[in-house]
mmCIF file of C-alpha atoms and ligand atoms in Angstrom:
data_model
loop_
_atom_site.group_PDB
_atom_site.id
_atom_site.type_symbol
_atom_site.label_atom_id
_atom_site.label_comp_id
_atom_site.label_asym_id
_atom_site.label_seq_id
_atom_site.Cartn_x
_atom_site.Cartn_y
_atom_site.Cartn_z
ATOM 1 C CA UNK A 1 0.304 -0.001 -0.213
ATOM 2 C CA UNK A 2 1.080 3.554 -0.539
ATOM 3 C CA UNK A 3 -0.136 6.659 1.572
ATOM 4 C CA UNK A 4 0.687 9.654 -0.217
ATOM 5 C CA UNK A 5 1.121 12.500 2.214
ATOM 6 C CA UNK A 6 0.380 16.105 1.316
ATOM 7 C CA UNK A 7 2.652 18.152 -0.257
ATOM 8 C CA UNK A 8 2.427 20.734 2.897
ATOM 9 C CA UNK A 9 2.623 17.781 5.778
ATOM 10 C CA UNK A 10 5.146 18.961 8.107
ATOM 11 C CA UNK A 11 8.211 16.057 8.819
ATOM 12 C CA UNK A 12 7.249 15.953 12.572
ATOM 13 C CA UNK A 13 3.649 14.916 11.171
ATOM 14 C CA UNK A 14 5.155 12.583 8.553
ATOM 15 C CA UNK A 15 7.386 10.793 11.305
ATOM 16 C CA UNK A 16 3.932 10.466 13.557
ATOM 17 C CA UNK A 17 1.754 8.899 10.593
ATOM 18 C CA UNK A 18 5.112 6.800 9.991
ATOM 19 C CA UNK A 19 5.392 5.677 13.601
ATOM 20 C CA UNK A 20 1.672 4.907 13.762
ATOM 21 C CA UNK A 21 2.385 2.249 11.038
ATOM 22 C CA UNK A 22 5.430 0.906 12.481
ATOM 23 C CA UNK A 23 4.320 0.502 15.819
ATOM 24 C CA UNK A 24 1.337 -2.030 14.536
ATOM 25 C CA UNK A 25 4.174 -3.667 13.215
ATOM 26 C CA UNK A 26 4.063 -2.909 9.696
ATOM 27 C CA UNK A 27 6.981 -2.727 7.540
ATOM 28 C CA UNK A 28 7.216 1.054 6.268
ATOM 29 C CA UNK A 29 9.322 3.076 4.337
ATOM 30 C CA UNK A 30 9.153 7.013 3.994
ATOM 31 C CA UNK A 31 9.986 7.796 0.131
ATOM 32 C CA UNK A 32 10.519 10.992 -1.190
ATOM 33 C CA UNK A 33 8.737 11.386 -4.297
ATOM 34 C CA UNK A 34 9.132 14.481 -6.366
ATOM 35 C CA UNK A 35 7.836 17.124 -3.564
ATOM 36 C CA UNK A 36 5.944 14.643 -1.771
ATOM 37 C CA UNK A 37 6.362 12.092 0.710
ATOM 38 C CA UNK A 38 4.918 8.604 0.536
ATOM 39 C CA UNK A 39 4.587 5.734 3.217
ATOM 40 C CA UNK A 40 5.247 2.676 1.026
ATOM 41 C CA UNK A 41 4.484 -0.951 2.860
ATOM 42 C CA UNK A 42 4.009 -4.286 0.833
ATOM 43 C CA UNK A 43 1.950 -5.363 3.857
ATOM 44 C CA UNK A 44 -2.119 -4.705 3.480
ATOM 45 C CA UNK A 45 -3.396 -2.386 6.019
ATOM 46 C CA UNK A 46 -6.579 -3.109 7.663
ATOM 47 C CA UNK A 47 -9.509 -1.257 6.925
ATOM 48 C CA UNK A 48 -9.519 0.693 10.348
ATOM 49 C CA UNK A 49 -5.897 1.679 10.192
ATOM 50 C CA UNK A 50 -6.567 3.292 6.198
ATOM 51 C CA UNK A 51 -9.394 5.196 7.809
ATOM 52 C CA UNK A 52 -7.204 6.293 10.704
ATOM 53 C CA UNK A 53 -4.655 7.476 8.117
ATOM 54 C CA UNK A 54 -7.273 9.197 6.368
ATOM 55 C CA UNK A 55 -8.484 11.099 9.281
ATOM 56 C CA UNK A 56 -4.881 12.093 10.050
ATOM 57 C CA UNK A 57 -5.244 15.610 7.973
ATOM 58 C CA UNK A 58 -1.874 14.824 5.875
ATOM 59 C CA UNK A 59 -2.990 11.878 3.948
ATOM 60 C CA UNK A 60 -3.793 12.692 0.289
ATOM 61 C CA UNK A 61 -5.129 9.250 -0.685
ATOM 62 C CA UNK A 62 -4.286 5.778 0.015
ATOM 63 C CA UNK A 63 -3.283 3.130 -2.874
ATOM 64 C CA UNK A 64 -3.625 -0.597 -3.125
ATOM 65 C CA UNK A 65 -2.228 -2.588 -5.718
ATOM 66 C CA UNK A 66 -2.256 -6.264 -6.226
ATOM 67 C CA UNK A 67 1.005 -5.756 -7.516
ATOM 68 C CA UNK A 68 3.984 -6.309 -5.121
ATOM 69 C CA UNK A 69 6.149 -3.464 -7.008
ATOM 70 C CA UNK A 70 3.791 -0.826 -5.441
ATOM 71 C CA UNK A 71 5.490 2.404 -6.649
ATOM 72 C CA UNK A 72 5.521 0.539 -10.359
ATOM 73 C CA UNK A 73 2.029 0.001 -10.458
ATOM 74 C CA UNK A 74 -0.788 1.523 -12.466
ATOM 75 C CA UNK A 75 -2.869 1.813 -9.314
ATOM 76 C CA UNK A 76 -0.658 4.324 -8.100
ATOM 77 C CA UNK A 77 -0.578 6.424 -11.090
ATOM 78 C CA UNK A 78 -3.120 5.839 -13.749
ATOM 79 C CA UNK A 79 -1.472 7.143 -17.021
ATOM 80 C CA UNK A 80 2.028 6.557 -18.394
ATOM 81 C CA UNK A 81 4.533 8.760 -16.610
ATOM 82 C CA UNK A 82 6.805 11.214 -18.735
ATOM 83 C CA UNK A 83 10.139 10.880 -18.012
ATOM 84 C CA UNK A 84 12.189 14.049 -18.795
ATOM 85 C CA UNK A 85 15.839 13.320 -20.432
ATOM 86 C CA UNK A 86 17.215 16.710 -21.205
ATOM 87 C CA UNK A 87 14.355 18.564 -22.904
ATOM 88 C CA UNK A 88 12.999 15.267 -24.333
ATOM 89 C CA UNK A 89 9.854 13.728 -22.956
ATOM 90 C CA UNK A 90 9.508 9.724 -22.884
ATOM 91 C CA UNK A 91 5.994 8.192 -22.573
ATOM 92 C CA UNK A 92 4.513 11.468 -23.995
ATOM 93 C CA UNK A 93 2.513 11.148 -27.320
ATOM 94 C CA UNK A 94 5.856 11.640 -29.525
ATOM 95 C CA UNK A 95 7.810 8.539 -30.060
ATOM 96 C CA UNK A 96 11.491 9.182 -28.822
ATOM 97 C CA UNK A 97 14.123 7.116 -31.391
ATOM 98 C CA UNK A 98 17.522 6.695 -29.122
ATOM 99 C CA UNK A 99 19.969 5.829 -32.068
ATOM 100 C CA UNK A 100 23.896 5.520 -31.850
ATOM 101 C CA UNK A 101 26.644 2.953 -31.688
ATOM 102 C CA UNK A 102 26.679 -0.145 -29.507
ATOM 103 C CA UNK A 103 30.240 0.956 -28.591
ATOM 104 C CA UNK A 104 31.746 4.124 -28.995
ATOM 105 C CA UNK A 105 34.988 3.494 -30.532
ATOM 106 C CA UNK A 106 36.499 6.661 -31.258
ATOM 107 C CA UNK A 107 35.380 10.699 -31.465
ATOM 108 C CA UNK A 108 34.919 10.620 -35.400
ATOM 109 C CA UNK A 109 32.645 7.501 -35.122
ATOM 110 C CA UNK A 110 30.722 8.650 -32.437
ATOM 111 C CA UNK A 111 30.541 12.282 -33.741
ATOM 112 C CA UNK A 112 29.371 10.991 -37.367
ATOM 113 C CA UNK A 113 26.884 8.818 -36.204
ATOM 114 C CA UNK A 114 25.485 11.594 -33.553
ATOM 115 C CA UNK A 115 25.312 14.147 -36.418
ATOM 116 C CA UNK A 116 23.480 11.791 -38.957
ATOM 117 C CA UNK A 117 21.111 10.362 -36.099
ATOM 118 C CA UNK A 118 20.019 13.816 -35.147
ATOM 119 C CA UNK A 119 19.021 14.896 -39.116
ATOM 120 C CA UNK A 120 17.506 11.751 -39.447
ATOM 121 C CA UNK A 121 14.926 11.907 -36.380
ATOM 122 C CA UNK A 122 16.496 10.554 -33.100
ATOM 123 C CA UNK A 123 16.054 12.796 -30.329
ATOM 124 C CA UNK A 124 18.443 10.821 -27.824
ATOM 125 C CA UNK A 125 21.900 9.720 -28.557
ATOM 126 C CA UNK A 126 23.150 6.084 -27.221
ATOM 127 C CA UNK A 127 26.634 4.999 -27.055
ATOM 128 C CA UNK A 128 28.610 2.442 -24.556
ATOM 129 C CA UNK A 129 31.738 3.229 -23.207
ATOM 130 C CA UNK A 130 31.870 0.526 -20.319
ATOM 131 C CA UNK A 131 30.550 -2.475 -22.143
ATOM 132 C CA UNK A 132 29.546 -5.661 -20.617
ATOM 133 C CA UNK A 133 30.839 -8.439 -23.129
ATOM 134 C CA UNK A 134 30.192 -12.029 -22.668
ATOM 135 C CA UNK A 135 33.830 -12.803 -23.325
ATOM 136 C CA UNK A 136 36.913 -10.999 -21.402
ATOM 137 C CA UNK A 137 38.984 -10.848 -24.687
ATOM 138 C CA UNK A 138 36.357 -8.771 -26.601
ATOM 139 C CA UNK A 139 36.254 -5.103 -26.837
ATOM 140 C CA UNK A 140 35.285 -3.449 -23.391
ATOM 141 C CA UNK A 141 34.881 -0.172 -24.103
ATOM 142 C CA UNK A 142 37.011 2.944 -23.789
ATOM 143 C CA UNK A 143 36.228 3.156 -20.366
ATOM 144 C CA UNK A 144 36.932 6.281 -18.523
ATOM 145 C CA UNK A 145 38.832 7.797 -21.347
ATOM 146 C CA UNK A 146 35.569 7.682 -23.288
ATOM 147 C CA UNK A 147 34.018 10.056 -20.819
ATOM 148 C CA UNK A 148 34.633 13.311 -22.135
ATOM 149 C CA UNK A 149 33.411 12.427 -25.549
ATOM 150 C CA UNK A 150 29.805 11.875 -24.339
ATOM 151 C CA UNK A 151 30.183 15.569 -22.902
ATOM 152 C CA UNK A 152 31.591 16.516 -26.102
ATOM 153 C CA UNK A 153 29.156 14.757 -28.498
ATOM 154 C CA UNK A 154 26.417 15.926 -26.561
ATOM 155 C CA UNK A 155 27.271 19.661 -26.552
ATOM 156 C CA UNK A 156 28.312 19.872 -30.211
ATOM 157 C CA UNK A 157 25.090 17.802 -31.537
ATOM 158 C CA UNK A 158 22.696 19.018 -28.877
ATOM 159 C CA UNK A 159 21.127 15.481 -28.096
ATOM 160 C CA UNK A 160 20.833 14.093 -24.819
ATOM 161 C CA UNK A 161 22.685 11.182 -24.318
ATOM 162 C CA UNK A 162 22.385 7.551 -22.649
ATOM 163 C CA UNK A 163 25.080 5.253 -21.749
ATOM 164 C CA UNK A 164 25.619 1.922 -19.622
ATOM 165 C CA UNK A 165 26.694 2.253 -16.208
ATOM 166 C CA UNK A 166 28.308 -1.183 -14.848
ATOM 167 C CA UNK A 167 29.031 -0.515 -11.465
ATOM 168 C CA UNK A 168 27.666 1.522 -8.533
ATOM 169 C CA UNK A 169 30.734 3.198 -7.794
ATOM 170 C CA UNK A 170 30.410 4.971 -11.398
ATOM 171 C CA UNK A 171 26.942 6.363 -11.067
ATOM 172 C CA UNK A 172 27.916 9.989 -9.757
ATOM 173 C CA UNK A 173 30.709 10.019 -12.296
ATOM 174 C CA UNK A 174 28.610 9.264 -15.122
ATOM 175 C CA UNK A 175 26.412 11.119 -14.372
ATOM 176 C CA UNK A 176 28.467 14.508 -15.171
ATOM 177 C CA UNK A 177 28.826 13.339 -18.591
ATOM 178 C CA UNK A 178 25.454 11.950 -19.645
ATOM 179 C CA UNK A 179 21.614 12.680 -19.517
ATOM 180 C CA UNK A 180 20.454 8.917 -18.933
ATOM 181 C CA UNK A 181 21.663 5.671 -17.371
ATOM 182 C CA UNK A 182 21.246 2.670 -18.953
ATOM 183 C CA UNK A 183 21.200 -0.560 -16.693
ATOM 184 C CA UNK A 184 21.924 -3.310 -18.999
ATOM 185 C CA UNK A 185 20.042 -6.945 -19.178
ATOM 186 C CA UNK A 186 22.948 -8.548 -17.617
ATOM 187 C CA UNK A 187 22.312 -6.321 -14.637
ATOM 188 C CA UNK A 188 18.627 -5.949 -14.302
ATOM 189 C CA UNK A 189 18.999 -7.971 -10.786
ATOM 190 C CA UNK A 190 22.393 -6.047 -9.793
ATOM 191 C CA UNK A 191 20.670 -4.821 -6.684
ATOM 192 C CA UNK A 192 23.444 -2.532 -5.189
ATOM 193 C CA UNK A 193 23.402 -0.961 -8.918
ATOM 194 C CA UNK A 194 19.744 -0.453 -8.828
ATOM 195 C CA UNK A 195 19.873 1.211 -5.466
ATOM 196 C CA UNK A 196 22.748 3.147 -6.412
ATOM 197 C CA UNK A 197 20.978 4.622 -9.720
ATOM 198 C CA UNK A 198 17.801 5.019 -7.448
ATOM 199 C CA UNK A 199 19.412 7.410 -4.788
ATOM 200 C CA UNK A 200 20.600 9.622 -7.671
ATOM 201 C CA UNK A 201 17.878 11.424 -9.719
ATOM 202 C CA UNK A 202 18.972 10.952 -13.149
ATOM 203 C CA UNK A 203 16.838 9.024 -15.765
ATOM 204 C CA UNK A 204 17.364 5.223 -16.112
ATOM 205 C CA UNK A 205 16.765 3.116 -18.778
ATOM 206 C CA UNK A 206 16.197 -0.361 -17.494
ATOM 207 C CA UNK A 207 16.494 -3.120 -19.801
ATOM 208 C CA UNK A 208 14.891 -6.667 -19.423
ATOM 209 C CA UNK A 209 17.100 -9.442 -18.084
ATOM 210 C CA UNK A 210 17.300 -11.942 -20.792
ATOM 211 C CA UNK A 211 15.793 -14.465 -18.334
ATOM 212 C CA UNK A 212 13.523 -12.111 -16.439
ATOM 213 C CA UNK A 213 9.846 -12.378 -16.342
ATOM 214 C CA UNK A 214 7.938 -9.152 -16.441
ATOM 215 C CA UNK A 215 7.351 -9.268 -12.498
ATOM 216 C CA UNK A 216 10.851 -9.669 -11.857
ATOM 217 C CA UNK A 217 11.275 -6.686 -14.257
ATOM 218 C CA UNK A 218 8.899 -4.358 -12.404
ATOM 219 C CA UNK A 219 10.550 -5.754 -9.017
ATOM 220 C CA UNK A 220 13.758 -4.431 -10.545
ATOM 221 C CA UNK A 221 12.259 -1.075 -11.361
ATOM 222 C CA UNK A 222 10.834 -0.821 -7.928
ATOM 223 C CA UNK A 223 14.145 -0.981 -6.226
ATOM 224 C CA UNK A 224 14.794 2.258 -8.020
ATOM 225 C CA UNK A 225 11.763 3.740 -7.255
ATOM 226 C CA UNK A 226 11.919 3.167 -3.693
ATOM 227 C CA UNK A 227 15.016 4.951 -3.438
ATOM 228 C CA UNK A 228 13.036 8.153 -4.546
ATOM 229 C CA UNK A 229 14.001 8.096 -8.166
ATOM 230 C CA UNK A 230 10.822 8.388 -10.206
ATOM 231 C CA UNK A 231 12.626 8.515 -13.693
ATOM 232 C CA UNK A 232 12.536 5.119 -14.879
ATOM 233 C CA UNK A 233 11.665 3.922 -18.246
ATOM 234 C CA UNK A 234 11.659 0.111 -19.271
ATOM 235 C CA UNK A 235 13.390 -1.378 -22.222
ATOM 236 C CA UNK A 236 12.387 -4.973 -23.749
ATOM 237 C CA UNK A 237 15.227 -5.919 -25.494
ATOM 238 C CA UNK A 238 14.312 -9.817 -26.236
ATOM 239 C CA UNK A 239 14.770 -13.008 -23.875
ATOM 240 C CA UNK A 240 16.021 -15.899 -23.989
ATOM 241 C CA UNK A 241 13.965 -19.032 -25.704
ATOM 242 C CA UNK A 242 14.939 -22.225 -27.464
ATOM 243 C CA UNK A 243 14.824 -20.361 -30.729
ATOM 244 C CA UNK A 244 17.876 -19.811 -32.465
ATOM 245 C CA UNK A 245 16.844 -18.028 -35.675
ATOM 246 C CA UNK A 246 17.246 -14.406 -33.797
ATOM 247 C CA UNK A 247 19.532 -13.576 -31.260
ATOM 248 C CA UNK A 248 16.862 -13.282 -28.458
ATOM 249 C CA UNK A 249 13.070 -13.777 -28.894
ATOM 250 C CA UNK A 250 11.357 -10.249 -28.827
ATOM 251 C CA UNK A 251 8.542 -10.180 -26.551
ATOM 252 C CA UNK A 252 6.140 -7.675 -28.371
ATOM 253 C CA UNK A 253 2.924 -9.157 -25.862
ATOM 254 C CA UNK A 254 4.976 -7.563 -22.894
ATOM 255 C CA UNK A 255 4.335 -3.920 -24.363
ATOM 256 C CA UNK A 256 0.364 -4.331 -24.078
ATOM 257 C CA UNK A 257 1.231 -6.610 -20.655
ATOM 258 C CA UNK A 258 3.108 -3.455 -19.278
ATOM 259 C CA UNK A 259 0.491 -0.999 -20.278
ATOM 260 C CA UNK A 260 -1.974 -2.546 -17.758
ATOM 261 C CA UNK A 261 0.416 -3.149 -15.147
ATOM 262 C CA UNK A 262 2.480 -0.282 -15.057
ATOM 263 C CA UNK A 263 2.597 3.597 -15.370
ATOM 264 C CA UNK A 264 6.194 3.260 -16.444
ATOM 265 C CA UNK A 265 7.065 3.861 -20.245
ATOM 266 C CA UNK A 266 8.207 1.350 -22.374
ATOM 267 C CA UNK A 267 10.897 1.356 -25.016
ATOM 268 C CA UNK A 268 11.704 -1.128 -27.314
ATOM 269 C CA UNK A 269 15.527 -2.372 -28.507
ATOM 270 C CA UNK A 270 14.954 -4.238 -31.817
ATOM 271 C CA UNK A 271 18.700 -4.482 -32.338
ATOM 272 C CA UNK A 272 19.467 -6.688 -29.505
ATOM 273 C CA UNK A 273 16.184 -8.453 -29.285
ATOM 274 C CA UNK A 274 16.883 -9.915 -33.051
ATOM 275 C CA UNK A 275 20.679 -9.769 -33.423
ATOM 276 C CA UNK A 276 20.537 -8.970 -37.021
ATOM 277 C CA UNK A 277 20.078 -5.959 -39.432
ATOM 278 C CA UNK A 278 17.417 -7.225 -41.546
ATOM 279 C CA UNK A 279 15.081 -7.954 -38.716
ATOM 280 C CA UNK A 280 15.233 -4.595 -37.035
ATOM 281 C CA UNK A 281 12.779 -2.376 -39.255
ATOM 282 C CA UNK A 282 10.181 -4.633 -38.894
ATOM 283 C CA UNK A 283 10.196 -5.233 -35.526
ATOM 284 C CA UNK A 284 10.690 -1.762 -34.954
ATOM 285 C CA UNK A 285 7.256 -1.075 -36.636
ATOM 286 C CA UNK A 286 5.599 -3.716 -34.865
ATOM 287 C CA UNK A 287 6.652 -2.531 -31.591
ATOM 288 C CA UNK A 288 5.427 1.193 -32.386
ATOM 289 C CA UNK A 289 2.251 -0.696 -33.674
ATOM 290 C CA UNK A 290 1.899 -2.680 -30.301
ATOM 291 C CA UNK A 291 2.358 0.904 -28.448
ATOM 292 C CA UNK A 292 5.871 1.105 -27.189
ATOM 293 C CA UNK A 293 6.785 4.795 -26.157
ATOM 294 C CA UNK A 294 10.152 4.754 -28.371
ATOM 295 C CA UNK A 295 13.043 2.790 -29.706
ATOM 296 C CA UNK A 296 16.271 2.073 -29.322
ATOM 297 C CA UNK A 297 18.328 1.364 -32.404
ATOM 298 C CA UNK A 298 21.840 0.604 -32.733
ATOM 299 C CA UNK A 299 23.773 2.685 -35.704
ATOM 300 C CA UNK A 300 26.928 2.867 -36.967
ATOM 301 C CA UNK A 301 28.887 4.586 -39.920
ATOM 302 C CA UNK A 302 30.408 1.374 -40.798
ATOM 303 C CA UNK A 303 28.626 -1.494 -39.190
ATOM 304 C CA UNK A 304 31.065 -4.219 -40.674
ATOM 305 C CA UNK A 305 33.614 -2.607 -39.130
ATOM 306 C CA UNK A 306 32.186 -2.183 -35.510
ATOM 307 C CA UNK A 307 34.150 -3.407 -32.582
ATOM 308 C CA UNK A 308 30.904 -4.724 -30.923
ATOM 309 C CA UNK A 309 27.691 -5.882 -32.047
ATOM 310 C CA UNK A 310 28.144 -5.636 -35.795
ATOM 311 C CA UNK A 311 25.902 -7.708 -37.100
ATOM 312 C CA UNK A 312 22.683 -5.828 -35.954
ATOM 313 C CA UNK A 313 23.802 -2.543 -36.498
ATOM 314 C CA UNK A 314 22.126 -0.293 -38.993
ATOM 315 C CA UNK A 315 24.236 2.054 -40.957
ATOM 316 C CA UNK A 316 23.246 5.589 -41.637
ATOM 317 C CA UNK A 317 21.231 5.254 -44.751
ATOM 318 C CA UNK A 318 19.344 2.148 -43.285
ATOM 319 C CA UNK A 319 18.622 4.064 -40.326
ATOM 320 C CA UNK A 320 17.313 6.972 -42.120
ATOM 321 C CA UNK A 321 14.983 4.445 -43.984
ATOM 322 C CA UNK A 322 13.551 2.897 -40.762
ATOM 323 C CA UNK A 323 12.531 6.262 -39.625
ATOM 324 C CA UNK A 324 10.719 6.773 -42.986
ATOM 325 C CA UNK A 325 9.030 3.408 -42.645
ATOM 326 C CA UNK A 326 7.925 4.057 -39.182
ATOM 327 C CA UNK A 327 6.098 7.332 -40.147
ATOM 328 C CA UNK A 328 2.707 5.597 -41.441
ATOM 329 C CA UNK A 329 2.904 3.178 -38.553
ATOM 330 C CA UNK A 330 3.427 5.745 -35.686
ATOM 331 C CA UNK A 331 0.366 7.992 -37.480
ATOM 332 C CA UNK A 332 -2.031 4.997 -37.578
ATOM 333 C CA UNK A 333 -1.424 4.508 -34.042
ATOM 334 C CA UNK A 334 -1.798 8.069 -32.958
ATOM 335 C CA UNK A 335 1.750 8.855 -32.407
ATOM 336 C CA UNK A 336 3.686 11.635 -33.511
ATOM 337 C CA UNK A 337 7.438 10.943 -34.909
ATOM 338 C CA UNK A 338 8.774 14.457 -35.247
HETATM 339 C C1 PEP B 1 23.656 -2.509 -25.331
HETATM 340 O O1 PEP B 1 22.683 -1.827 -25.166
HETATM 341 O O2 PEP B 1 24.808 -2.379 -26.070
HETATM 342 C C2 PEP B 1 23.462 -3.682 -24.801
HETATM 343 C C3 PEP B 1 24.660 -4.420 -24.065
HETATM 344 O O3 PEP B 1 22.157 -4.294 -24.617
HETATM 345 P P1 PEP B 1 21.743 -5.525 -23.405
HETATM 346 O O4 PEP B 1 21.826 -5.038 -22.122
HETATM 347 O O5 PEP B 1 20.283 -5.516 -23.862
HETATM 348 O O6 PEP B 1 22.495 -6.794 -24.069
HETATM 349 MN MN1 MN B 2 25.208 -3.915 -28.281
#
């Protein structure tokens, strides 16, 4: 249950309300949420306890969700939340296209991709400096050396940037160079990382773990929300199934399922979901048709030479074609592309 306290509730009265529940043996947490305080518990409150809270003069409303991930739940916030990243809003009518290379390899590669991505319709840039690679022999990203490039390209091109964070101790440092932090599939249940990004207020793109159910994914999001960071966007990037024809299996049904369960915006990454360049555009269209709030598309000036994920990155012309082809699909489902 979530007890939403009024904005003008004094700190003393907040402590009083929290203690009232704690004394009854209820495990309750006070969460700073935008400019309000929430008292959150996974336990059900008895009707007389709810009535008592409602009488205390500082309770705005009491929310009960059947979902264990209370703060992520649709009952808490009925309509899709808009998460602001720089001057871009994810979860609004306008679809958000995040484009850029899998890894940042050099200044020229990132800058060229960034300029083209902007011109062709992307509103957010992506690019990894710390790469979570399956093999330790594979390119691990430019690391700390790549950080100034993020800031430089953001400044020069004028698009906000999302980049992956692998370790809790890098959250503050990375936040200086980027506008949104990505938690990759391999780290979806890295709880210390989730808590660390939760303590910051930077927007977070939380990718679905490759073996995660939707419920586990929402509970991972709850770790971030419970620390008081409301700026969470979910990213469906395919899950592992028995099917080998694609790198992963894109769970498109997750989009309408999430719409029912959560207010968090949902973007889809057809690049990692399919692992194959020729499948990216059809699945991007399908994702938009199914109601996604945005797409994440890996793009590279010369995918054949890419240091990572070379089979799935689109070249810049292919990316431009994808955006063109998306236009009628977006229109058909009442979304704007530009
Ligand atoms: C990526 O975005 O480059 C990436 C590694 O994605 P995922 O965590 O979905 O595999
Ligand atoms: Mn990649």
